[in-house]
Tab-separated table of C-alpha atoms in Angstrom:
chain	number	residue	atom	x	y	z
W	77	UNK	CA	-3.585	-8.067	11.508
W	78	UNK	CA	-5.997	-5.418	11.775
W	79	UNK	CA	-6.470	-3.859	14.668
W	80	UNK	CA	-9.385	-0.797	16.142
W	81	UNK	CA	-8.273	1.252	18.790
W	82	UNK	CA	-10.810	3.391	20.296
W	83	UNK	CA	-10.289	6.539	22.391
W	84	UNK	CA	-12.513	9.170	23.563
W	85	UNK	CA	-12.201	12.598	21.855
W	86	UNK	CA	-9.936	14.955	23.857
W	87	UNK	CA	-8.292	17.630	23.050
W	88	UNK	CA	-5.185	18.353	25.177
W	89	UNK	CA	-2.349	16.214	26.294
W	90	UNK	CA	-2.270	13.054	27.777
W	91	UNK	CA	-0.246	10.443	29.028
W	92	UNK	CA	-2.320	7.481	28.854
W	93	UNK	CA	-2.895	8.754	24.904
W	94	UNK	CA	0.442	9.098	23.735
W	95	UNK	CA	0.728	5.472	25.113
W	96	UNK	CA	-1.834	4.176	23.060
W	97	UNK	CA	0.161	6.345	20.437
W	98	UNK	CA	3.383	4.764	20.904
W	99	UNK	CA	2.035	1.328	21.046
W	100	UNK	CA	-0.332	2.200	17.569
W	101	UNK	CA	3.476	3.088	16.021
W	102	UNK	CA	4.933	-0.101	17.599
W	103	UNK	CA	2.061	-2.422	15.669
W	104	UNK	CA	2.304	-0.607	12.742
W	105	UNK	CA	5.869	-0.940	12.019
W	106	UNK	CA	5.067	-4.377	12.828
W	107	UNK	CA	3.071	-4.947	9.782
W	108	UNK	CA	-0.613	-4.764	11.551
W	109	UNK	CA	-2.826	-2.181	10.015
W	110	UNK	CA	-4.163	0.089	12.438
W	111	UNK	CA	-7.422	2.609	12.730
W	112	UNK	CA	-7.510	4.682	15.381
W	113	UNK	CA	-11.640	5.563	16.074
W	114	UNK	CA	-12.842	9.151	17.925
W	115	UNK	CA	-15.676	9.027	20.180
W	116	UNK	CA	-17.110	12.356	19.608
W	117	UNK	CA	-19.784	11.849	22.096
W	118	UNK	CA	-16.958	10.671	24.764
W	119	UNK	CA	-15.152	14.011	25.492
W	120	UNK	CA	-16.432	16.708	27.831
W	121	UNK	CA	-18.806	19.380	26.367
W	122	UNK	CA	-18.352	22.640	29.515
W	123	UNK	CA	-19.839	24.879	27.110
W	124	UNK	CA	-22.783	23.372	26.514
W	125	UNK	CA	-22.535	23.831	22.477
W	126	UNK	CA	-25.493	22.013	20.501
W	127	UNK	CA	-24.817	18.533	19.305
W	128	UNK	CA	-24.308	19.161	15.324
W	129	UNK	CA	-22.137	22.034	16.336
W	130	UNK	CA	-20.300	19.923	18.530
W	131	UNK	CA	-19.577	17.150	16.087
W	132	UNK	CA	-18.521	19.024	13.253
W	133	UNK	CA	-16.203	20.876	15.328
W	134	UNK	CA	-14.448	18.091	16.861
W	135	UNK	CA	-14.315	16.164	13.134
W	136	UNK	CA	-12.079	19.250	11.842
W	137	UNK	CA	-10.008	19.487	15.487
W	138	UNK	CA	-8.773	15.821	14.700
W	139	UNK	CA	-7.125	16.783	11.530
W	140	UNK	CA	-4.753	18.437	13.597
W	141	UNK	CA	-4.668	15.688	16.095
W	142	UNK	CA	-2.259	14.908	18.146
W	143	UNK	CA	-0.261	17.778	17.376
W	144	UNK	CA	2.463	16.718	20.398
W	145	UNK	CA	2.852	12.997	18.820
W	146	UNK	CA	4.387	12.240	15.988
W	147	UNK	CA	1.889	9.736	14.383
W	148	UNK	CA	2.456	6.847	12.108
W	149	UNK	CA	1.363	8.501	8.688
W	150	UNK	CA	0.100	4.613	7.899
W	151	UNK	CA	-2.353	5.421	10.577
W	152	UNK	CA	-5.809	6.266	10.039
W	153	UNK	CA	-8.136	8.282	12.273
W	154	UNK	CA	-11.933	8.581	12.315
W	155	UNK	CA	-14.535	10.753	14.418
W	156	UNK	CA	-17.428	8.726	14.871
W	157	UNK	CA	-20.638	10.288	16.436
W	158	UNK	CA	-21.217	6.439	17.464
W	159	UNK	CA	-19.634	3.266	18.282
W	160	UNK	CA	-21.832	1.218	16.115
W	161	UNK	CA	-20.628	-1.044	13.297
W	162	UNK	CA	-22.293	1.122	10.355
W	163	UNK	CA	-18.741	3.155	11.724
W	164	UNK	CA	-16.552	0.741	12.045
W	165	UNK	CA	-14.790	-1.636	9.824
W	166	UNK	CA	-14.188	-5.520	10.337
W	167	UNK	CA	-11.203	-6.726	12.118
W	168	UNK	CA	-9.285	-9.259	14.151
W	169	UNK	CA	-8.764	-6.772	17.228
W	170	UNK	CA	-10.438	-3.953	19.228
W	171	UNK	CA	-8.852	-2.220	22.015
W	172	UNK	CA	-11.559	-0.498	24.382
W	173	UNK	CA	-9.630	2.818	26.335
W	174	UNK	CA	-12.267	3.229	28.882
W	175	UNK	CA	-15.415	2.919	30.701
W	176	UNK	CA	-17.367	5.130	28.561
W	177	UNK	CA	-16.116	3.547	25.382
W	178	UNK	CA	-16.712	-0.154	26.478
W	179	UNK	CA	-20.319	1.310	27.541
W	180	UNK	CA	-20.617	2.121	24.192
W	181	UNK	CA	-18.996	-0.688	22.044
W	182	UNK	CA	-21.282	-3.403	23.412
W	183	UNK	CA	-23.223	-3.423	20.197
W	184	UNK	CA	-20.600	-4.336	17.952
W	185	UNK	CA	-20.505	-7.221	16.627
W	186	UNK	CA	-17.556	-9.707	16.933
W	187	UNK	CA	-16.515	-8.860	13.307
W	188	UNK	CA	-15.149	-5.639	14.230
W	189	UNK	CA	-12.562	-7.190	16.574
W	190	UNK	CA	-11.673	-9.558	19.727
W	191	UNK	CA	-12.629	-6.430	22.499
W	192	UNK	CA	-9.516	-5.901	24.761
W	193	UNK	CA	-9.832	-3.515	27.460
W	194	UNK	CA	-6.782	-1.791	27.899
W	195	UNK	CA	-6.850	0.014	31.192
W	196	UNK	CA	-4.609	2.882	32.532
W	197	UNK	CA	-6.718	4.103	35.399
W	198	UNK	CA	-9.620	4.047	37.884
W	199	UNK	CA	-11.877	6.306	36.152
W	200	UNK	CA	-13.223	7.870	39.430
W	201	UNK	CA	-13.953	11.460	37.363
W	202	UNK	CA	-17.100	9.902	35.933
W	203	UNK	CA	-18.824	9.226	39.092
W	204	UNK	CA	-20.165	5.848	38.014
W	205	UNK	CA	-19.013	3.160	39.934
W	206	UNK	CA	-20.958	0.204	39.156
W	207	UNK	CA	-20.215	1.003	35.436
W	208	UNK	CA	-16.458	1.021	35.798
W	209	UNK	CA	-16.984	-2.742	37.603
W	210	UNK	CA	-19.277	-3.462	35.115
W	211	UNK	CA	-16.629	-2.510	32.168
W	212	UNK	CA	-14.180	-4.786	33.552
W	213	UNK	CA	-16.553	-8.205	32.515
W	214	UNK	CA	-17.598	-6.639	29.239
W	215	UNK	CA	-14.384	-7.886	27.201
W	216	UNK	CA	-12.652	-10.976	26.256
W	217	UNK	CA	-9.649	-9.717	27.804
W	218	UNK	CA	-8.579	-6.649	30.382
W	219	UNK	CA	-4.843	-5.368	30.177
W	220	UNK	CA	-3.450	-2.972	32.974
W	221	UNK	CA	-1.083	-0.806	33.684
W	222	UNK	CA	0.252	-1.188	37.365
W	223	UNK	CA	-0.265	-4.434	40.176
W	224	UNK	CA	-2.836	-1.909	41.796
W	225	UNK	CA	-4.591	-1.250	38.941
W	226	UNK	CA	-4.644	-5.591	38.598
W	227	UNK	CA	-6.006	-5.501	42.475
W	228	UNK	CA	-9.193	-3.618	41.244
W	229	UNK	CA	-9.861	-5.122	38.316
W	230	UNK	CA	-9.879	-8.770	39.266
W	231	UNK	CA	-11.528	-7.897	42.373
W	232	UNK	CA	-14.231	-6.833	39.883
W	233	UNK	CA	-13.741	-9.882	37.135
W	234	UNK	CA	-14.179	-13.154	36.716
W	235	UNK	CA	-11.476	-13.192	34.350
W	236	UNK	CA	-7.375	-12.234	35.859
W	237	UNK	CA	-6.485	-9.018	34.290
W	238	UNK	CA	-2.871	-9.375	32.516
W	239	UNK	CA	-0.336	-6.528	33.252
W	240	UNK	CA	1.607	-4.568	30.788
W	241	UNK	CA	3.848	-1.770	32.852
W	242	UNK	CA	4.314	1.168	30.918
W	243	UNK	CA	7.526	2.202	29.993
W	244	UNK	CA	9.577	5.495	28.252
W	245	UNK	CA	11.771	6.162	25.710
W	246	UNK	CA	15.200	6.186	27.396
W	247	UNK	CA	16.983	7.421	24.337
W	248	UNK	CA	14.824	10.654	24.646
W	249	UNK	CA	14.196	10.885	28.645
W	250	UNK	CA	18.187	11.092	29.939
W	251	UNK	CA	20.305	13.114	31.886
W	252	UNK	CA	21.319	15.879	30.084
W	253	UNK	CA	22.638	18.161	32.717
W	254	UNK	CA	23.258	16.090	36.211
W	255	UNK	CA	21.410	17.104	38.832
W	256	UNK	CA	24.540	18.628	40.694
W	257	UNK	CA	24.629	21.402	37.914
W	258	UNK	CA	21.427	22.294	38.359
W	259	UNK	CA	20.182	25.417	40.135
W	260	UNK	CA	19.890	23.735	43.550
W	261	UNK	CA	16.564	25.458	44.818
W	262	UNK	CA	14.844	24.522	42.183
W	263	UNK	CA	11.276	22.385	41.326
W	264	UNK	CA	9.116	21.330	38.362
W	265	UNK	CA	5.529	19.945	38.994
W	266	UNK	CA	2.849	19.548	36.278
W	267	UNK	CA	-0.714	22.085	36.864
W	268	UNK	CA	-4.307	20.179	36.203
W	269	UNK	CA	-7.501	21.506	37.091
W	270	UNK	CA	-8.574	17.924	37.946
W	271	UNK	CA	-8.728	17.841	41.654
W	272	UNK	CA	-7.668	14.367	41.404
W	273	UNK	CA	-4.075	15.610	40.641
W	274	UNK	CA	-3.745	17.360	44.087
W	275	UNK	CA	-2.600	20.811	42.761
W	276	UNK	CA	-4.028	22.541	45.430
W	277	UNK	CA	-1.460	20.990	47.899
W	278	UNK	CA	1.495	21.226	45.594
W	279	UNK	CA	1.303	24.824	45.350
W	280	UNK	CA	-0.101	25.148	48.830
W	281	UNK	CA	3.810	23.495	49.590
W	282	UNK	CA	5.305	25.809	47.044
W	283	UNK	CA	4.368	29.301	48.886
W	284	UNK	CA	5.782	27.641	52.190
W	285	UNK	CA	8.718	26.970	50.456
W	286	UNK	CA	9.453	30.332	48.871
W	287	UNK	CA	9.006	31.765	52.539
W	288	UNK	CA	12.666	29.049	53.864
W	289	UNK	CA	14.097	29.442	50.527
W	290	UNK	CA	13.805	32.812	48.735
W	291	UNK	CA	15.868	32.138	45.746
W	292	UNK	CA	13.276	29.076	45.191
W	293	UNK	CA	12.536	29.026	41.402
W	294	UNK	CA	9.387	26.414	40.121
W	295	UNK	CA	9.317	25.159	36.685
W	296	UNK	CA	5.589	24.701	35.690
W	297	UNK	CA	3.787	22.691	33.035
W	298	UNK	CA	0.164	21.551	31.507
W	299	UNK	CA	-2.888	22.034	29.787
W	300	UNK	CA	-4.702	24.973	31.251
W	301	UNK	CA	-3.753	28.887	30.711
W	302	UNK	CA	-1.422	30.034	33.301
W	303	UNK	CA	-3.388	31.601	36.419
W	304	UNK	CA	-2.957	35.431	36.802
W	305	UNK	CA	-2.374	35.046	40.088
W	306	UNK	CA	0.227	33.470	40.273
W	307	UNK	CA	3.821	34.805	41.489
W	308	UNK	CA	6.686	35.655	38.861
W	309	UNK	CA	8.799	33.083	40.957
W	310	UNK	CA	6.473	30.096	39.164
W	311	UNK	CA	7.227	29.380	35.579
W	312	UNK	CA	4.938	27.749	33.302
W	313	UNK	CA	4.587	26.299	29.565
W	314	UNK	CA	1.416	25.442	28.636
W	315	UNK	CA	1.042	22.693	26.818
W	316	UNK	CA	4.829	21.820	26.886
W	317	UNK	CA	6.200	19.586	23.695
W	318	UNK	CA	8.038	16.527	24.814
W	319	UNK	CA	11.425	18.200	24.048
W	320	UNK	CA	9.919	21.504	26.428
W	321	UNK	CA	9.291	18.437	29.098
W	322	UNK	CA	12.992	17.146	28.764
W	323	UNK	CA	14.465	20.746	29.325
W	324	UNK	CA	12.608	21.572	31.474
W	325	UNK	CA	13.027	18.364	33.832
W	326	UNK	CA	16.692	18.763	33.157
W	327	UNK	CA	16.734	22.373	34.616
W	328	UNK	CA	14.993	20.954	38.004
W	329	UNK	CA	16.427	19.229	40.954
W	330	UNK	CA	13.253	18.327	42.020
W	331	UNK	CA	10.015	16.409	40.095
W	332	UNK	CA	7.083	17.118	42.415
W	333	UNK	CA	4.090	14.739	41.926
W	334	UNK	CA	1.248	15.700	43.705
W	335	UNK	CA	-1.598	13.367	42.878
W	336	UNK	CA	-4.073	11.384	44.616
W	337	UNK	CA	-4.917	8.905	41.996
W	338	UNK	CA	-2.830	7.714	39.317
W	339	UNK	CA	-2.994	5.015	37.379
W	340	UNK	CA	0.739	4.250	36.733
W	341	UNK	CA	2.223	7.860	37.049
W	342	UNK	CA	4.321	8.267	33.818
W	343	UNK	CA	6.048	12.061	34.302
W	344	UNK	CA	7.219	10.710	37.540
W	345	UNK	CA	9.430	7.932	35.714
W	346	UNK	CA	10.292	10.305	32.973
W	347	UNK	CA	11.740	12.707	35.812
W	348	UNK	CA	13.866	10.418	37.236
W	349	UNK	CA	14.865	9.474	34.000
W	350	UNK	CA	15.967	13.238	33.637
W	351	UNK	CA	17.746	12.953	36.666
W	352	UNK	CA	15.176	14.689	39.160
W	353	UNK	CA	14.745	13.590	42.583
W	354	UNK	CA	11.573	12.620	43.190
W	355	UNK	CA	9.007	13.835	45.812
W	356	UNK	CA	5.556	12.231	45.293
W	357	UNK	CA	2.367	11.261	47.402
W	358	UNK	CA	1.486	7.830	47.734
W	359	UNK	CA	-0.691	8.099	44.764
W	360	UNK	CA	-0.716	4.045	43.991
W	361	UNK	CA	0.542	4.151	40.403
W	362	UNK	CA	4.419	5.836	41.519
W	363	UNK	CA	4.960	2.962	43.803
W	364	UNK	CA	5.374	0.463	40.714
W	365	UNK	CA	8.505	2.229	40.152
W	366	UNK	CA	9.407	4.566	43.222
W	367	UNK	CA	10.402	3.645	46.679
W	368	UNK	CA	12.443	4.642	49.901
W	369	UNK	CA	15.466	3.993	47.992
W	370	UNK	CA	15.086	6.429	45.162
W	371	UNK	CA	12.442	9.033	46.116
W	372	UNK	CA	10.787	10.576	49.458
W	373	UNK	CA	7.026	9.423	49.177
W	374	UNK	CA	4.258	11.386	50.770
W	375	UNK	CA	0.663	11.267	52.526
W	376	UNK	CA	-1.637	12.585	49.319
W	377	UNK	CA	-3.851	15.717	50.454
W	378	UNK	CA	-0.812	16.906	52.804
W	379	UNK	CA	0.776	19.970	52.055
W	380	UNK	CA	2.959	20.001	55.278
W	381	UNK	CA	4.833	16.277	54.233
W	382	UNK	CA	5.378	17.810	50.522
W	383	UNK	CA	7.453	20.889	52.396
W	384	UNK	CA	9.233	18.731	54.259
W	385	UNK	CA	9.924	15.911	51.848
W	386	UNK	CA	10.812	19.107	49.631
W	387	UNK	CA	12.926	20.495	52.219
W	388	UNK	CA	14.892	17.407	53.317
W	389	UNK	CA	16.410	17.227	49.523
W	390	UNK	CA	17.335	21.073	49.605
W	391	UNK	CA	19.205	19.990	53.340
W	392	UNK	CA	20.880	16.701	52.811
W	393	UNK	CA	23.426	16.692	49.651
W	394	UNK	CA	24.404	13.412	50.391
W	395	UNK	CA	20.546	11.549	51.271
W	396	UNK	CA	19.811	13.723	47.673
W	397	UNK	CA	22.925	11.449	45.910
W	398	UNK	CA	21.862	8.141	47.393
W	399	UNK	CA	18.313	8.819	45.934
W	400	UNK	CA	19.627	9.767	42.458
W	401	UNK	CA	22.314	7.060	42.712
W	402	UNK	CA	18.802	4.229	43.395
W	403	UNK	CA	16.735	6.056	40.640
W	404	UNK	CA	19.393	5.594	38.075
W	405	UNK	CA	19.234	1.856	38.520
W	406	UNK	CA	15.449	2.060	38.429
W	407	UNK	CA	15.180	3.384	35.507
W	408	UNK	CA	16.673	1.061	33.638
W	409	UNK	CA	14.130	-1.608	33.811
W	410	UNK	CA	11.408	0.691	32.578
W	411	UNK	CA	12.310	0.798	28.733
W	412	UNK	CA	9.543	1.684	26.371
W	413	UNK	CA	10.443	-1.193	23.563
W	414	UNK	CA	9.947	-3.786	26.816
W	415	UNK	CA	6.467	-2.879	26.917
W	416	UNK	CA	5.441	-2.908	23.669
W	417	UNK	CA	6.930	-5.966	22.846
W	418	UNK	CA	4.600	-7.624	25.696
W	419	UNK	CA	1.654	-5.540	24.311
W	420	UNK	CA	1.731	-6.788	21.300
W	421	UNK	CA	2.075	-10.180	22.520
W	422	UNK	CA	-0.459	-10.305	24.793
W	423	UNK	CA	-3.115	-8.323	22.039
W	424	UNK	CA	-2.128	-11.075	19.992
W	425	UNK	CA	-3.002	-14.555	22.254
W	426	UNK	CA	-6.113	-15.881	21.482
């Protein structure tokens, strides 16, 4: 079968890419033939760089692209300036990756591919709500991520959304030193300069943590260049590989997610996969796989719960085991080859 996946250009990491990325692998191995198509025209431009400049530049970038997944070689991938069908070949499938992109695909014609819109989020960063409700009646078929996520949509369709959870790769995401080995006073959290990731509060938590527990050490990660003013106390990798990730959750005893939107919340599973204890807000997309029983869940925008969610863990050894003990059973039902199995299957119905 051949199948179009289209994705806006971007040019860090992602979670909700290397999804698509994993599940691209998954269908190719299955014998579909797969093109994976660039909107150049979709990614942010800050700097303001003319058009033509713009293009060319992001054409060469996607040679190199993604340099933190290991892609399919039987993979193709295209920049296209537009999603029109002069760009596009014929197929049986075409998976739509977001708002903007659906926007844009609703000139193709039906050669190019059934549309399915798969859907990881509530694209609140473009401002545009009536076009994200609009985007969820513009295909023959919406997948998503999380129950939540199926809330919105269907409130917004005339069609019922069909969910496929996202899952990891449990032979890579494992314990590899147990938590009680760990340096006890110690926390990982990812930095974004999206606001919608609740940073702000994280670190806000951090600094009133340092001041209880001097020997505190923080074990940073992300996209952006480290911030000169931060403390020596905070380490941080930017643009950590998944192996970076791994070590780096296995040298925390606490995963601290922050957010006030996500759309299913991947690093959080993948830390208690790693054996982390995990401290998050009540950011919608966590709660598919995180509850009372195996993590301390927060009011978002509320620095004060996050230092004493924080602090509880660093107080109670044994309230610390139960959690770990609950998140090791979790885990379990989150494997990655469970979800792409039902991916497939449900790109696939007709």
């Amino acid at each position: 079968m051949k199948i179009n996946i289209f994705l806006n250009f971007f040019r860090g990491i992602a979670g909700g890419y290397k999804v698509i990325f994993q599940y691209a692998n998954y269908l190719v191995q299955n014998g579909n033939d797969v093109i994976i198509y660039y909107n150049l025209q979709g990614g942010k431009n800050n700097k303001k760089i003319p058009n033509k400049i713009m293009l060319l530049y992001r054409k060469i970038y996607l040679k190199k692209y993604p340099y933190y997944f290991k892609l399919n070689k039987e993979i193709k991938q295209y920049g296209i300036s537009s999603i029109k069908d002069c760009n596009v070949r014929n197929a049986e499938i075409c998976i739509l990756t977001s708002p903007i992109v659906v926007n844009e695909s609703m000139e193709l014609s039906r050669s190019k591919g059934k549309k399915i819109y798969f859907i990881q989020g509530f694209e609140i960063w473009w401002n545009k709500e009536n076009e994200i409700y609009k985007s969820y009646n513009a295909c023959e078929k919406n997948i998503v991520i999380s129950r939540w996520l199926k809330d919105v949509v269907d409130k917004h369709s005339k069609t019922k959304s069909v969910i496929v959870h996202n899952g990891i790769d449990l032979s890579k995401f494992k314990v590899i030193k147990e938590n009680k080995d760990r340096y006890k006073h110690s926390i990982s959290m990812i930095y974004h300069l999206d606001e919608m990731k609740g940073c702000k509060y994280g670190l806000e938590a951090l600094l009133k943590l340092k001041e209880n527990y001097p020997d505190l050490i923080v074990n940073m990660f992300g996209n952006p260049k480290r911030p000169k003013e931060w403390p020596a106390w905070i380490n941080y990798t930017q643009k950590a590989s998944e192996s970076e990730v791994i070590e780096i959750l296995n040298n925390s005893s606490i995963f601290l997610c922050t957010s006030l939107h996500e759309g299913f919340g991947l690093p959080g599973l993948e830390s208690l996969a790693c054996g982390c204890v995990l401290v998050t807000t009540n950011c919608f997309g966590p709660l598919e796989y995180a509850n009372k029983n195996n993590a301390i869940i927060c009011k978002s925008k509320d620095a004060n719960q996050l230092f004493k969610g924080i602090s509880k863990i660093f107080e109670d050894d044994s309230l610390k085991k139960q959690l770990l003990e609950h998140a090791k059973k979790e885990v379990k039902k989150w494997d990655i080859n469970r979800s792409m199995k039902n991916f497939e299957k449900e790109i696939c119905k007709y």
